[in-house]
């Protein structure tokens, strides 16, 4: 995923598009998967007063009444954000400082001070990704300033991911109570929702910037992050490690267990090869469209 995204940026300089942006969804999915595996091996409670989520109107999805869940822990939002920031914050700040210096040097000091201060404030507060929501609003107040990206342009993804970190302490306890029989359909529903949101968002902005508008705002990307969380809970169930849905382990794996494991491995391999084939088709089609007369105007504006 990382190599695909990185090479997608590098090859644009040579006039060839590897469709690296197509792997951004997988990046968010992997992030949700890894964080859930790290935090959800014990019953999770909501941050406020350590209470268990109430099933509410979604009782058909939740596993057990709140009273039956005990011995759980909390993911405290404050300490959780501090730990996540310690992993990505310093590099984010340093790379954006370098981007700011490069910007000023490239323009030989001829920059709009007001726009520069606003861009810096949005970069420091991880709000640049939300600014893209004004892409489709012609004449919106401050739209010219708010839609700017961080000084290190490719770090926009940190501004999007930060808000998933904000949501995770309240999101994970609720997803943990989803029944194992429902977790995969929920993940597929999130994938479908992501695809629909991307298509609608891209179609809503019929001018330059539609791609950025569709891929950057956190609400448009949250479904695939949730999909990764669901995949982690499914993995915990499969490994008999889910804290709320424990199944007794047999002394030795049965033939059925071995067959299921082989089936999962085969399915994973098939999905991986299918994704590579899909990206290859996208690259071929996209490169053909860009070289056509219809795509030349778009390609020139993108360059």
PDB file of C-alpha atoms in Angstrom:
ATOM      1  CA  UNK A   1       0.000   0.000   0.000  1.00  0.00           C
ATOM      2  CA  UNK A   2       2.732   2.462   1.005  1.00  0.00           C
ATOM      3  CA  UNK A   3       4.834   1.714  -2.077  1.00  0.00           C
ATOM      4  CA  UNK A   4       1.820   2.076  -4.356  1.00  0.00           C
ATOM      5  CA  UNK A   5       0.963   5.487  -2.893  1.00  0.00           C
ATOM      6  CA  UNK A   6       4.575   6.696  -2.974  1.00  0.00           C
ATOM      7  CA  UNK A   7       5.257   5.506  -6.520  1.00  0.00           C
ATOM      8  CA  UNK A   8       1.949   7.011  -7.589  1.00  0.00           C
ATOM      9  CA  UNK A   9       3.378  10.420  -6.664  1.00  0.00           C
ATOM     10  CA  UNK A  10       6.827   9.853  -8.158  1.00  0.00           C
ATOM     11  CA  UNK A  11       5.665   8.581 -11.534  1.00  0.00           C
ATOM     12  CA  UNK A  12       3.450  11.635 -12.133  1.00  0.00           C
ATOM     13  CA  UNK A  13       6.656  13.574 -12.741  1.00  0.00           C
ATOM     14  CA  UNK A  14       7.337  11.240 -15.657  1.00  0.00           C
ATOM     15  CA  UNK A  15       3.828  11.705 -17.061  1.00  0.00           C
ATOM     16  CA  UNK A  16       2.577   8.279 -15.970  1.00  0.00           C
ATOM     17  CA  UNK A  17      -0.178   7.814 -13.389  1.00  0.00           C
ATOM     18  CA  UNK A  18      -0.005   4.641 -11.275  1.00  0.00           C
ATOM     19  CA  UNK A  19      -3.320   5.528  -9.564  1.00  0.00           C
ATOM     20  CA  UNK A  20      -1.572   5.633  -6.189  1.00  0.00           C
ATOM     21  CA  UNK A  21      -4.528   7.424  -4.614  1.00  0.00           C
ATOM     22  CA  UNK A  22      -6.563   4.237  -4.995  1.00  0.00           C
ATOM     23  CA  UNK A  23      -4.617   2.691  -2.114  1.00  0.00           C
ATOM     24  CA  UNK A  24      -5.525   5.439   0.354  1.00  0.00           C
ATOM     25  CA  UNK A  25      -8.676   3.560   1.321  1.00  0.00           C
ATOM     26  CA  UNK A  26      -6.571   0.520   2.229  1.00  0.00           C
ATOM     27  CA  UNK A  27      -4.291   2.763   4.288  1.00  0.00           C
ATOM     28  CA  UNK A  28      -7.229   3.865   6.431  1.00  0.00           C
ATOM     29  CA  UNK A  29      -8.564   0.310   6.621  1.00  0.00           C
ATOM     30  CA  UNK A  30      -5.203  -0.965   7.873  1.00  0.00           C
ATOM     31  CA  UNK A  31      -5.052   1.823  10.457  1.00  0.00           C
ATOM     32  CA  UNK A  32      -8.452   0.862  11.871  1.00  0.00           C
ATOM     33  CA  UNK A  33      -7.454  -2.809  11.823  1.00  0.00           C
ATOM     34  CA  UNK A  34      -4.159  -2.329  13.690  1.00  0.00           C
ATOM     35  CA  UNK A  35      -5.557   0.046  16.318  1.00  0.00           C
ATOM     36  CA  UNK A  36      -8.498  -2.238  17.058  1.00  0.00           C
ATOM     37  CA  UNK A  37      -6.263  -5.280  17.459  1.00  0.00           C
ATOM     38  CA  UNK A  38      -4.151  -3.306  19.904  1.00  0.00           C
ATOM     39  CA  UNK A  39      -6.946  -1.938  22.088  1.00  0.00           C
ATOM     40  CA  UNK A  40      -9.919  -4.291  21.823  1.00  0.00           C
ATOM     41  CA  UNK A  41      -8.621  -7.506  23.390  1.00  0.00           C
ATOM     42  CA  UNK A  42     -10.551  -6.610  26.555  1.00  0.00           C
ATOM     43  CA  UNK A  43     -14.120  -5.316  27.011  1.00  0.00           C
ATOM     44  CA  UNK A  44     -14.204  -1.606  26.233  1.00  0.00           C
ATOM     45  CA  UNK A  45     -16.356   0.966  27.990  1.00  0.00           C
ATOM     46  CA  UNK A  46     -17.285   4.441  26.863  1.00  0.00           C
ATOM     47  CA  UNK A  47     -14.867   7.145  28.080  1.00  0.00           C
ATOM     48  CA  UNK A  48     -17.570   8.949  30.074  1.00  0.00           C
ATOM     49  CA  UNK A  49     -17.981   7.330  33.517  1.00  0.00           C
ATOM     50  CA  UNK A  50     -16.759   4.002  32.198  1.00  0.00           C
ATOM     51  CA  UNK A  51     -20.237   2.882  31.194  1.00  0.00           C
ATOM     52  CA  UNK A  52     -21.048   0.280  28.589  1.00  0.00           C
ATOM     53  CA  UNK A  53     -22.765   1.467  25.388  1.00  0.00           C
ATOM     54  CA  UNK A  54     -26.541   1.187  25.446  1.00  0.00           C
ATOM     55  CA  UNK A  55     -27.949  -0.997  22.646  1.00  0.00           C
ATOM     56  CA  UNK A  56     -30.704   1.523  21.874  1.00  0.00           C
ATOM     57  CA  UNK A  57     -32.489   1.093  18.581  1.00  0.00           C
ATOM     58  CA  UNK A  58     -29.684  -1.116  17.221  1.00  0.00           C
ATOM     59  CA  UNK A  59     -30.245  -3.935  19.739  1.00  0.00           C
ATOM     60  CA  UNK A  60     -30.289  -6.499  16.938  1.00  0.00           C
ATOM     61  CA  UNK A  61     -26.635  -5.722  16.263  1.00  0.00           C
ATOM     62  CA  UNK A  62     -25.271  -5.660  19.827  1.00  0.00           C
ATOM     63  CA  UNK A  63     -24.145  -8.782  21.582  1.00  0.00           C
ATOM     64  CA  UNK A  64     -25.224  -8.538  25.213  1.00  0.00           C
ATOM     65  CA  UNK A  65     -27.053  -6.137  27.537  1.00  0.00           C
ATOM     66  CA  UNK A  66     -24.719  -3.573  29.153  1.00  0.00           C
ATOM     67  CA  UNK A  67     -25.181  -5.120  32.613  1.00  0.00           C
ATOM     68  CA  UNK A  68     -23.598  -8.397  31.509  1.00  0.00           C
ATOM     69  CA  UNK A  69     -20.315  -6.767  30.475  1.00  0.00           C
ATOM     70  CA  UNK A  70     -17.829  -6.464  33.316  1.00  0.00           C
ATOM     71  CA  UNK A  71     -14.118  -6.068  33.849  1.00  0.00           C
ATOM     72  CA  UNK A  72     -13.774  -3.675  30.951  1.00  0.00           C
ATOM     73  CA  UNK A  73     -11.396  -0.825  30.382  1.00  0.00           C
ATOM     74  CA  UNK A  74     -11.593   2.570  28.770  1.00  0.00           C
ATOM     75  CA  UNK A  75      -9.692   4.195  25.945  1.00  0.00           C
ATOM     76  CA  UNK A  76      -9.248   7.655  27.430  1.00  0.00           C
ATOM     77  CA  UNK A  77      -9.472  10.195  24.591  1.00  0.00           C
ATOM     78  CA  UNK A  78      -6.831  12.523  26.026  1.00  0.00           C
ATOM     79  CA  UNK A  79      -4.095   9.975  26.674  1.00  0.00           C
ATOM     80  CA  UNK A  80      -4.996   8.086  23.493  1.00  0.00           C
ATOM     81  CA  UNK A  81      -4.537  11.204  21.351  1.00  0.00           C
ATOM     82  CA  UNK A  82      -1.259  12.034  23.090  1.00  0.00           C
ATOM     83  CA  UNK A  83       0.098   8.561  22.317  1.00  0.00           C
ATOM     84  CA  UNK A  84      -1.020   8.722  18.711  1.00  0.00           C
ATOM     85  CA  UNK A  85       0.414  12.224  18.307  1.00  0.00           C
ATOM     86  CA  UNK A  86       3.747  11.036  19.708  1.00  0.00           C
ATOM     87  CA  UNK A  87       3.936   8.587  16.811  1.00  0.00           C
ATOM     88  CA  UNK A  88       3.085  10.903  13.931  1.00  0.00           C
ATOM     89  CA  UNK A  89       3.051  14.479  15.272  1.00  0.00           C
ATOM     90  CA  UNK A  90       6.790  15.312  15.299  1.00  0.00           C
ATOM     91  CA  UNK A  91       7.352  14.155  11.712  1.00  0.00           C
ATOM     92  CA  UNK A  92       4.175  15.945  10.613  1.00  0.00           C
ATOM     93  CA  UNK A  93       5.375  19.218  12.131  1.00  0.00           C
ATOM     94  CA  UNK A  94       8.943  18.893  10.838  1.00  0.00           C
ATOM     95  CA  UNK A  95       7.884  18.026   7.289  1.00  0.00           C
ATOM     96  CA  UNK A  96       5.392  20.913   7.198  1.00  0.00           C
ATOM     97  CA  UNK A  97       8.036  23.308   8.541  1.00  0.00           C
ATOM     98  CA  UNK A  98      10.293  22.178   5.709  1.00  0.00           C
ATOM     99  CA  UNK A  99       7.412  22.710   3.283  1.00  0.00           C
ATOM    100  CA  UNK A 100       6.856  26.234   4.608  1.00  0.00           C
ATOM    101  CA  UNK A 101      10.546  27.104   4.182  1.00  0.00           C
ATOM    102  CA  UNK A 102      10.528  25.668   0.650  1.00  0.00           C
ATOM    103  CA  UNK A 103       7.383  27.633  -0.232  1.00  0.00           C
ATOM    104  CA  UNK A 104       8.831  30.948   0.949  1.00  0.00           C
ATOM    105  CA  UNK A 105      12.142  30.254  -0.787  1.00  0.00           C
ATOM    106  CA  UNK A 106      10.451  29.239  -4.038  1.00  0.00           C
ATOM    107  CA  UNK A 107       8.425  32.447  -4.138  1.00  0.00           C
ATOM    108  CA  UNK A 108      11.349  34.526  -2.897  1.00  0.00           C
ATOM    109  CA  UNK A 109       9.294  35.894  -0.018  1.00  0.00           C
ATOM    110  CA  UNK A 110       6.430  37.068  -2.261  1.00  0.00           C
ATOM    111  CA  UNK A 111       3.579  35.379  -0.365  1.00  0.00           C
ATOM    112  CA  UNK A 112       0.206  36.463   0.966  1.00  0.00           C
ATOM    113  CA  UNK A 113       0.867  36.839   4.693  1.00  0.00           C
ATOM    114  CA  UNK A 114      -2.799  36.501   5.653  1.00  0.00           C
ATOM    115  CA  UNK A 115      -3.274  33.309   3.637  1.00  0.00           C
ATOM    116  CA  UNK A 116       0.011  31.987   5.019  1.00  0.00           C
ATOM    117  CA  UNK A 117      -1.051  32.506   8.637  1.00  0.00           C
ATOM    118  CA  UNK A 118      -4.465  30.933   7.992  1.00  0.00           C
ATOM    119  CA  UNK A 119      -2.871  27.960   6.260  1.00  0.00           C
ATOM    120  CA  UNK A 120      -0.445  27.534   9.144  1.00  0.00           C
ATOM    121  CA  UNK A 121      -3.258  27.621  11.711  1.00  0.00           C
ATOM    122  CA  UNK A 122      -5.255  25.018   9.802  1.00  0.00           C
ATOM    123  CA  UNK A 123      -2.179  22.827   9.413  1.00  0.00           C
ATOM    124  CA  UNK A 124      -1.388  22.931  13.136  1.00  0.00           C
ATOM    125  CA  UNK A 125      -4.988  22.122  14.107  1.00  0.00           C
ATOM    126  CA  UNK A 126      -5.455  19.354  11.493  1.00  0.00           C
ATOM    127  CA  UNK A 127      -8.351  21.255   9.907  1.00  0.00           C
ATOM    128  CA  UNK A 128      -7.079  21.466   6.336  1.00  0.00           C
ATOM    129  CA  UNK A 129      -8.967  18.292   5.434  1.00  0.00           C
ATOM    130  CA  UNK A 130     -12.264  19.869   6.538  1.00  0.00           C
ATOM    131  CA  UNK A 131     -11.583  22.916   4.378  1.00  0.00           C
ATOM    132  CA  UNK A 132     -12.107  20.770   1.309  1.00  0.00           C
ATOM    133  CA  UNK A 133     -15.821  20.621   2.152  1.00  0.00           C
ATOM    134  CA  UNK A 134     -16.094  24.148   0.739  1.00  0.00           C
ATOM    135  CA  UNK A 135     -14.822  23.030  -2.663  1.00  0.00           C
ATOM    136  CA  UNK A 136     -18.333  22.738  -4.012  1.00  0.00           C
ATOM    137  CA  UNK A 137     -19.559  26.048  -2.586  1.00  0.00           C
ATOM    138  CA  UNK A 138     -18.821  28.844  -5.037  1.00  0.00           C
ATOM    139  CA  UNK A 139     -18.202  32.133  -3.310  1.00  0.00           C
ATOM    140  CA  UNK A 140     -18.149  30.616   0.188  1.00  0.00           C
ATOM    141  CA  UNK A 141     -16.485  32.865   2.793  1.00  0.00           C
ATOM    142  CA  UNK A 142     -12.765  32.161   3.105  1.00  0.00           C
ATOM    143  CA  UNK A 143     -13.065  29.300   0.614  1.00  0.00           C
ATOM    144  CA  UNK A 144      -9.849  30.340  -1.099  1.00  0.00           C
ATOM    145  CA  UNK A 145      -7.954  30.033   2.167  1.00  0.00           C
ATOM    146  CA  UNK A 146      -9.694  27.055   3.727  1.00  0.00           C
ATOM    147  CA  UNK A 147      -9.209  24.715   0.783  1.00  0.00           C
ATOM    148  CA  UNK A 148      -5.421  25.032   0.895  1.00  0.00           C
ATOM    149  CA  UNK A 149      -3.518  21.891   1.796  1.00  0.00           C
ATOM    150  CA  UNK A 150      -0.779  21.591   4.437  1.00  0.00           C
ATOM    151  CA  UNK A 151       2.630  23.026   3.592  1.00  0.00           C
ATOM    152  CA  UNK A 152       3.744  19.448   2.996  1.00  0.00           C
ATOM    153  CA  UNK A 153       0.969  18.560   0.585  1.00  0.00           C
ATOM    154  CA  UNK A 154       1.128  14.784   0.956  1.00  0.00           C
ATOM    155  CA  UNK A 155       0.626  15.064   4.731  1.00  0.00           C
ATOM    156  CA  UNK A 156      -3.056  15.895   4.169  1.00  0.00           C
ATOM    157  CA  UNK A 157      -3.805  12.309   5.158  1.00  0.00           C
ATOM    158  CA  UNK A 158      -2.652  13.034   8.728  1.00  0.00           C
ATOM    159  CA  UNK A 159      -5.253  15.790   8.959  1.00  0.00           C
ATOM    160  CA  UNK A 160      -7.882  13.263   7.906  1.00  0.00           C
ATOM    161  CA  UNK A 161      -6.665  10.427  10.129  1.00  0.00           C
ATOM    162  CA  UNK A 162      -6.460  12.672  13.212  1.00  0.00           C
ATOM    163  CA  UNK A 163     -10.251  12.871  13.362  1.00  0.00           C
ATOM    164  CA  UNK A 164     -10.501   9.086  13.250  1.00  0.00           C
ATOM    165  CA  UNK A 165      -8.303   9.076  16.352  1.00  0.00           C
ATOM    166  CA  UNK A 166     -10.748  11.495  17.961  1.00  0.00           C
ATOM    167  CA  UNK A 167     -13.675   9.172  17.173  1.00  0.00           C
ATOM    168  CA  UNK A 168     -11.985   5.866  18.028  1.00  0.00           C
ATOM    169  CA  UNK A 169     -12.468   5.885  21.862  1.00  0.00           C
ATOM    170  CA  UNK A 170     -16.239   6.144  21.386  1.00  0.00           C
ATOM    171  CA  UNK A 171     -16.447   4.112  18.207  1.00  0.00           C
ATOM    172  CA  UNK A 172     -14.540   0.993  19.304  1.00  0.00           C
ATOM    173  CA  UNK A 173     -16.733   0.080  22.334  1.00  0.00           C
ATOM    174  CA  UNK A 174     -19.823   0.161  20.135  1.00  0.00           C
ATOM    175  CA  UNK A 175     -18.290  -1.893  17.329  1.00  0.00           C
ATOM    176  CA  UNK A 176     -17.027  -4.413  19.874  1.00  0.00           C
ATOM    177  CA  UNK A 177     -20.636  -5.318  20.708  1.00  0.00           C
ATOM    178  CA  UNK A 178     -21.614  -6.123  17.138  1.00  0.00           C
ATOM    179  CA  UNK A 179     -22.523  -9.792  16.808  1.00  0.00           C
ATOM    180  CA  UNK A 180     -19.988 -11.939  14.895  1.00  0.00           C
ATOM    181  CA  UNK A 181     -22.700 -12.918  12.403  1.00  0.00           C
ATOM    182  CA  UNK A 182     -23.228  -9.250  11.558  1.00  0.00           C
ATOM    183  CA  UNK A 183     -19.650  -7.941  11.560  1.00  0.00           C
ATOM    184  CA  UNK A 184     -18.780  -8.952   7.983  1.00  0.00           C
ATOM    185  CA  UNK A 185     -22.028  -7.647   6.451  1.00  0.00           C
ATOM    186  CA  UNK A 186     -21.391  -4.403   8.357  1.00  0.00           C
ATOM    187  CA  UNK A 187     -17.889  -4.189   6.906  1.00  0.00           C
ATOM    188  CA  UNK A 188     -19.249  -4.731   3.386  1.00  0.00           C
ATOM    189  CA  UNK A 189     -21.905  -2.090   4.032  1.00  0.00           C
ATOM    190  CA  UNK A 190     -19.139   0.347   5.015  1.00  0.00           C
ATOM    191  CA  UNK A 191     -17.288  -0.444   1.791  1.00  0.00           C
ATOM    192  CA  UNK A 192     -20.448   0.194  -0.228  1.00  0.00           C
ATOM    193  CA  UNK A 193     -21.093   3.436   1.652  1.00  0.00           C
ATOM    194  CA  UNK A 194     -17.525   4.587   0.971  1.00  0.00           C
ATOM    195  CA  UNK A 195     -17.875   3.881  -2.743  1.00  0.00           C
ATOM    196  CA  UNK A 196     -21.189   5.738  -2.876  1.00  0.00           C
ATOM    197  CA  UNK A 197     -19.867   8.752  -0.960  1.00  0.00           C
ATOM    198  CA  UNK A 198     -16.807   9.007  -3.193  1.00  0.00           C
ATOM    199  CA  UNK A 199     -18.899   8.882  -6.382  1.00  0.00           C
ATOM    200  CA  UNK A 200     -21.434  11.408  -5.086  1.00  0.00           C
ATOM    201  CA  UNK A 201     -18.758  13.768  -3.787  1.00  0.00           C
ATOM    202  CA  UNK A 202     -16.759  13.611  -7.011  1.00  0.00           C
ATOM    203  CA  UNK A 203     -19.858  14.217  -9.112  1.00  0.00           C
ATOM    204  CA  UNK A 204     -20.992  17.108  -6.896  1.00  0.00           C
ATOM    205  CA  UNK A 205     -18.037  19.308  -7.850  1.00  0.00           C
ATOM    206  CA  UNK A 206     -18.032  19.763 -11.596  1.00  0.00           C
ATOM    207  CA  UNK A 207     -14.830  21.743 -11.804  1.00  0.00           C
ATOM    208  CA  UNK A 208     -11.162  21.469 -10.852  1.00  0.00           C
ATOM    209  CA  UNK A 209     -10.804  20.114  -7.336  1.00  0.00           C
ATOM    210  CA  UNK A 210     -13.448  17.391  -7.425  1.00  0.00           C
ATOM    211  CA  UNK A 211     -10.891  14.706  -6.725  1.00  0.00           C
ATOM    212  CA  UNK A 212      -9.539  16.492  -3.646  1.00  0.00           C
ATOM    213  CA  UNK A 213     -13.073  17.209  -2.440  1.00  0.00           C
ATOM    214  CA  UNK A 214     -14.014  13.540  -2.703  1.00  0.00           C
ATOM    215  CA  UNK A 215     -10.988  11.996  -1.048  1.00  0.00           C
ATOM    216  CA  UNK A 216      -9.968  14.382   1.749  1.00  0.00           C
ATOM    217  CA  UNK A 217     -12.802  15.259   4.239  1.00  0.00           C
ATOM    218  CA  UNK A 218     -12.894  12.827   7.202  1.00  0.00           C
ATOM    219  CA  UNK A 219     -16.650  12.025   6.885  1.00  0.00           C
ATOM    220  CA  UNK A 220     -16.059  10.701   3.364  1.00  0.00           C
ATOM    221  CA  UNK A 221     -13.244   8.432   4.582  1.00  0.00           C
ATOM    222  CA  UNK A 222     -14.627   7.236   7.920  1.00  0.00           C
ATOM    223  CA  UNK A 223     -16.493   4.201   6.455  1.00  0.00           C
ATOM    224  CA  UNK A 224     -13.315   2.392   5.373  1.00  0.00           C
ATOM    225  CA  UNK A 225     -11.712   3.096   8.744  1.00  0.00           C
ATOM    226  CA  UNK A 226     -14.747   1.462  10.377  1.00  0.00           C
ATOM    227  CA  UNK A 227     -14.354  -1.376   7.877  1.00  0.00           C
ATOM    228  CA  UNK A 228     -10.831  -1.961   9.207  1.00  0.00           C
ATOM    229  CA  UNK A 229     -12.136  -2.013  12.783  1.00  0.00           C
ATOM    230  CA  UNK A 230     -14.757  -4.585  11.761  1.00  0.00           C
ATOM    231  CA  UNK A 231     -12.065  -6.719  10.109  1.00  0.00           C
ATOM    232  CA  UNK A 232     -10.084  -6.694  13.361  1.00  0.00           C
ATOM    233  CA  UNK A 233     -13.079  -7.846  15.414  1.00  0.00           C
ATOM    234  CA  UNK A 234     -13.725 -10.575  12.863  1.00  0.00           C
ATOM    235  CA  UNK A 235     -10.094 -11.626  13.216  1.00  0.00           C
ATOM    236  CA  UNK A 236     -10.394 -11.704  17.007  1.00  0.00           C
ATOM    237  CA  UNK A 237     -13.470 -13.907  16.737  1.00  0.00           C
ATOM    238  CA  UNK A 238     -11.661 -16.260  14.367  1.00  0.00           C
ATOM    239  CA  UNK A 239      -8.680 -16.471  16.722  1.00  0.00           C
ATOM    240  CA  UNK A 240     -10.940 -17.106  19.744  1.00  0.00           C
ATOM    241  CA  UNK A 241      -9.620 -13.869  21.268  1.00  0.00           C
ATOM    242  CA  UNK A 242     -12.709 -11.659  21.196  1.00  0.00           C
ATOM    243  CA  UNK A 243     -13.385 -10.561  24.810  1.00  0.00           C
ATOM    244  CA  UNK A 244     -17.180 -10.779  24.480  1.00  0.00           C
ATOM    245  CA  UNK A 245     -17.519 -13.777  22.158  1.00  0.00           C
ATOM    246  CA  UNK A 246     -15.215 -16.497  23.412  1.00  0.00           C
ATOM    247  CA  UNK A 247     -15.567 -19.988  22.045  1.00  0.00           C
ATOM    248  CA  UNK A 248     -13.986 -22.992  23.743  1.00  0.00           C
ATOM    249  CA  UNK A 249     -10.706 -24.059  22.206  1.00  0.00           C
ATOM    250  CA  UNK A 250     -10.390 -27.723  21.290  1.00  0.00           C
ATOM    251  CA  UNK A 251      -7.264 -29.682  22.164  1.00  0.00           C
ATOM    252  CA  UNK A 252      -6.364 -29.999  18.508  1.00  0.00           C
ATOM    253  CA  UNK A 253      -7.790 -28.296  15.422  1.00  0.00           C
ATOM    254  CA  UNK A 254     -10.415 -30.336  13.663  1.00  0.00           C
ATOM    255  CA  UNK A 255     -10.475 -31.086   9.947  1.00  0.00           C
ATOM    256  CA  UNK A 256     -13.168 -28.432   9.617  1.00  0.00           C
ATOM    257  CA  UNK A 257     -10.938 -25.864  11.361  1.00  0.00           C
ATOM    258  CA  UNK A 258      -8.070 -26.711   9.004  1.00  0.00           C
ATOM    259  CA  UNK A 259     -10.355 -26.465   5.985  1.00  0.00           C
ATOM    260  CA  UNK A 260     -11.670 -23.077   7.137  1.00  0.00           C
ATOM    261  CA  UNK A 261      -8.130 -21.804   7.674  1.00  0.00           C
ATOM    262  CA  UNK A 262      -7.071 -22.958   4.202  1.00  0.00           C
ATOM    263  CA  UNK A 263     -10.185 -21.349   2.750  1.00  0.00           C
ATOM    264  CA  UNK A 264      -9.421 -18.026   4.458  1.00  0.00           C
ATOM    265  CA  UNK A 265      -5.808 -18.112   3.237  1.00  0.00           C
ATOM    266  CA  UNK A 266      -6.962 -18.861  -0.313  1.00  0.00           C
ATOM    267  CA  UNK A 267      -9.535 -16.076  -0.158  1.00  0.00           C
ATOM    268  CA  UNK A 268      -6.933 -13.596   1.126  1.00  0.00           C
ATOM    269  CA  UNK A 269      -4.545 -14.515  -1.687  1.00  0.00           C
ATOM    270  CA  UNK A 270      -7.334 -14.218  -4.257  1.00  0.00           C
ATOM    271  CA  UNK A 271      -8.377 -10.823  -2.916  1.00  0.00           C
ATOM    272  CA  UNK A 272      -4.779  -9.588  -2.993  1.00  0.00           C
ATOM    273  CA  UNK A 273      -4.257 -10.738  -6.573  1.00  0.00           C
ATOM    274  CA  UNK A 274      -7.637  -9.298  -7.515  1.00  0.00           C
ATOM    275  CA  UNK A 275      -6.650  -5.899  -6.118  1.00  0.00           C
ATOM    276  CA  UNK A 276      -3.372  -5.936  -8.066  1.00  0.00           C
ATOM    277  CA  UNK A 277      -5.277  -6.846 -11.240  1.00  0.00           C
ATOM    278  CA  UNK A 278      -7.825  -4.088 -10.597  1.00  0.00           C
ATOM    279  CA  UNK A 279      -5.050  -1.505 -10.117  1.00  0.00           C
ATOM    280  CA  UNK A 280      -3.389  -2.703 -13.319  1.00  0.00           C
ATOM    281  CA  UNK A 281      -6.640  -2.224 -15.234  1.00  0.00           C
ATOM    282  CA  UNK A 282      -7.138   1.229 -13.676  1.00  0.00           C
ATOM    283  CA  UNK A 283      -3.618   2.272 -14.633  1.00  0.00           C
ATOM    284  CA  UNK A 284      -4.085   1.120 -18.223  1.00  0.00           C
ATOM    285  CA  UNK A 285      -7.510   2.751 -18.601  1.00  0.00           C
ATOM    286  CA  UNK A 286      -6.503   5.935 -16.785  1.00  0.00           C
ATOM    287  CA  UNK A 287      -3.319   6.342 -18.804  1.00  0.00           C
ATOM    288  CA  UNK A 288      -5.266   5.801 -22.010  1.00  0.00           C
ATOM    289  CA  UNK A 289      -7.850   8.415 -21.039  1.00  0.00           C
ATOM    290  CA  UNK A 290      -5.173  10.929 -20.071  1.00  0.00           C
ATOM    291  CA  UNK A 291      -3.483  10.525 -23.453  1.00  0.00           C
ATOM    292  CA  UNK A 292      -6.762  10.973 -25.315  1.00  0.00           C
ATOM    293  CA  UNK A 293      -7.917  14.341 -26.581  1.00  0.00           C
ATOM    294  CA  UNK A 294     -10.719  14.470 -24.010  1.00  0.00           C
ATOM    295  CA  UNK A 295      -8.335  13.951 -21.112  1.00  0.00           C
ATOM    296  CA  UNK A 296      -5.597  16.313 -22.219  1.00  0.00           C
ATOM    297  CA  UNK A 297      -7.213  19.444 -20.758  1.00  0.00           C
ATOM    298  CA  UNK A 298      -7.698  17.739 -17.394  1.00  0.00           C
ATOM    299  CA  UNK A 299      -4.159  16.376 -17.398  1.00  0.00           C
ATOM    300  CA  UNK A 300      -2.697  19.805 -18.138  1.00  0.00           C
ATOM    301  CA  UNK A 301      -4.686  21.412 -15.304  1.00  0.00           C
ATOM    302  CA  UNK A 302      -3.617  18.602 -12.951  1.00  0.00           C
ATOM    303  CA  UNK A 303       0.041  19.048 -13.863  1.00  0.00           C
TER     304      UNK A 303
END
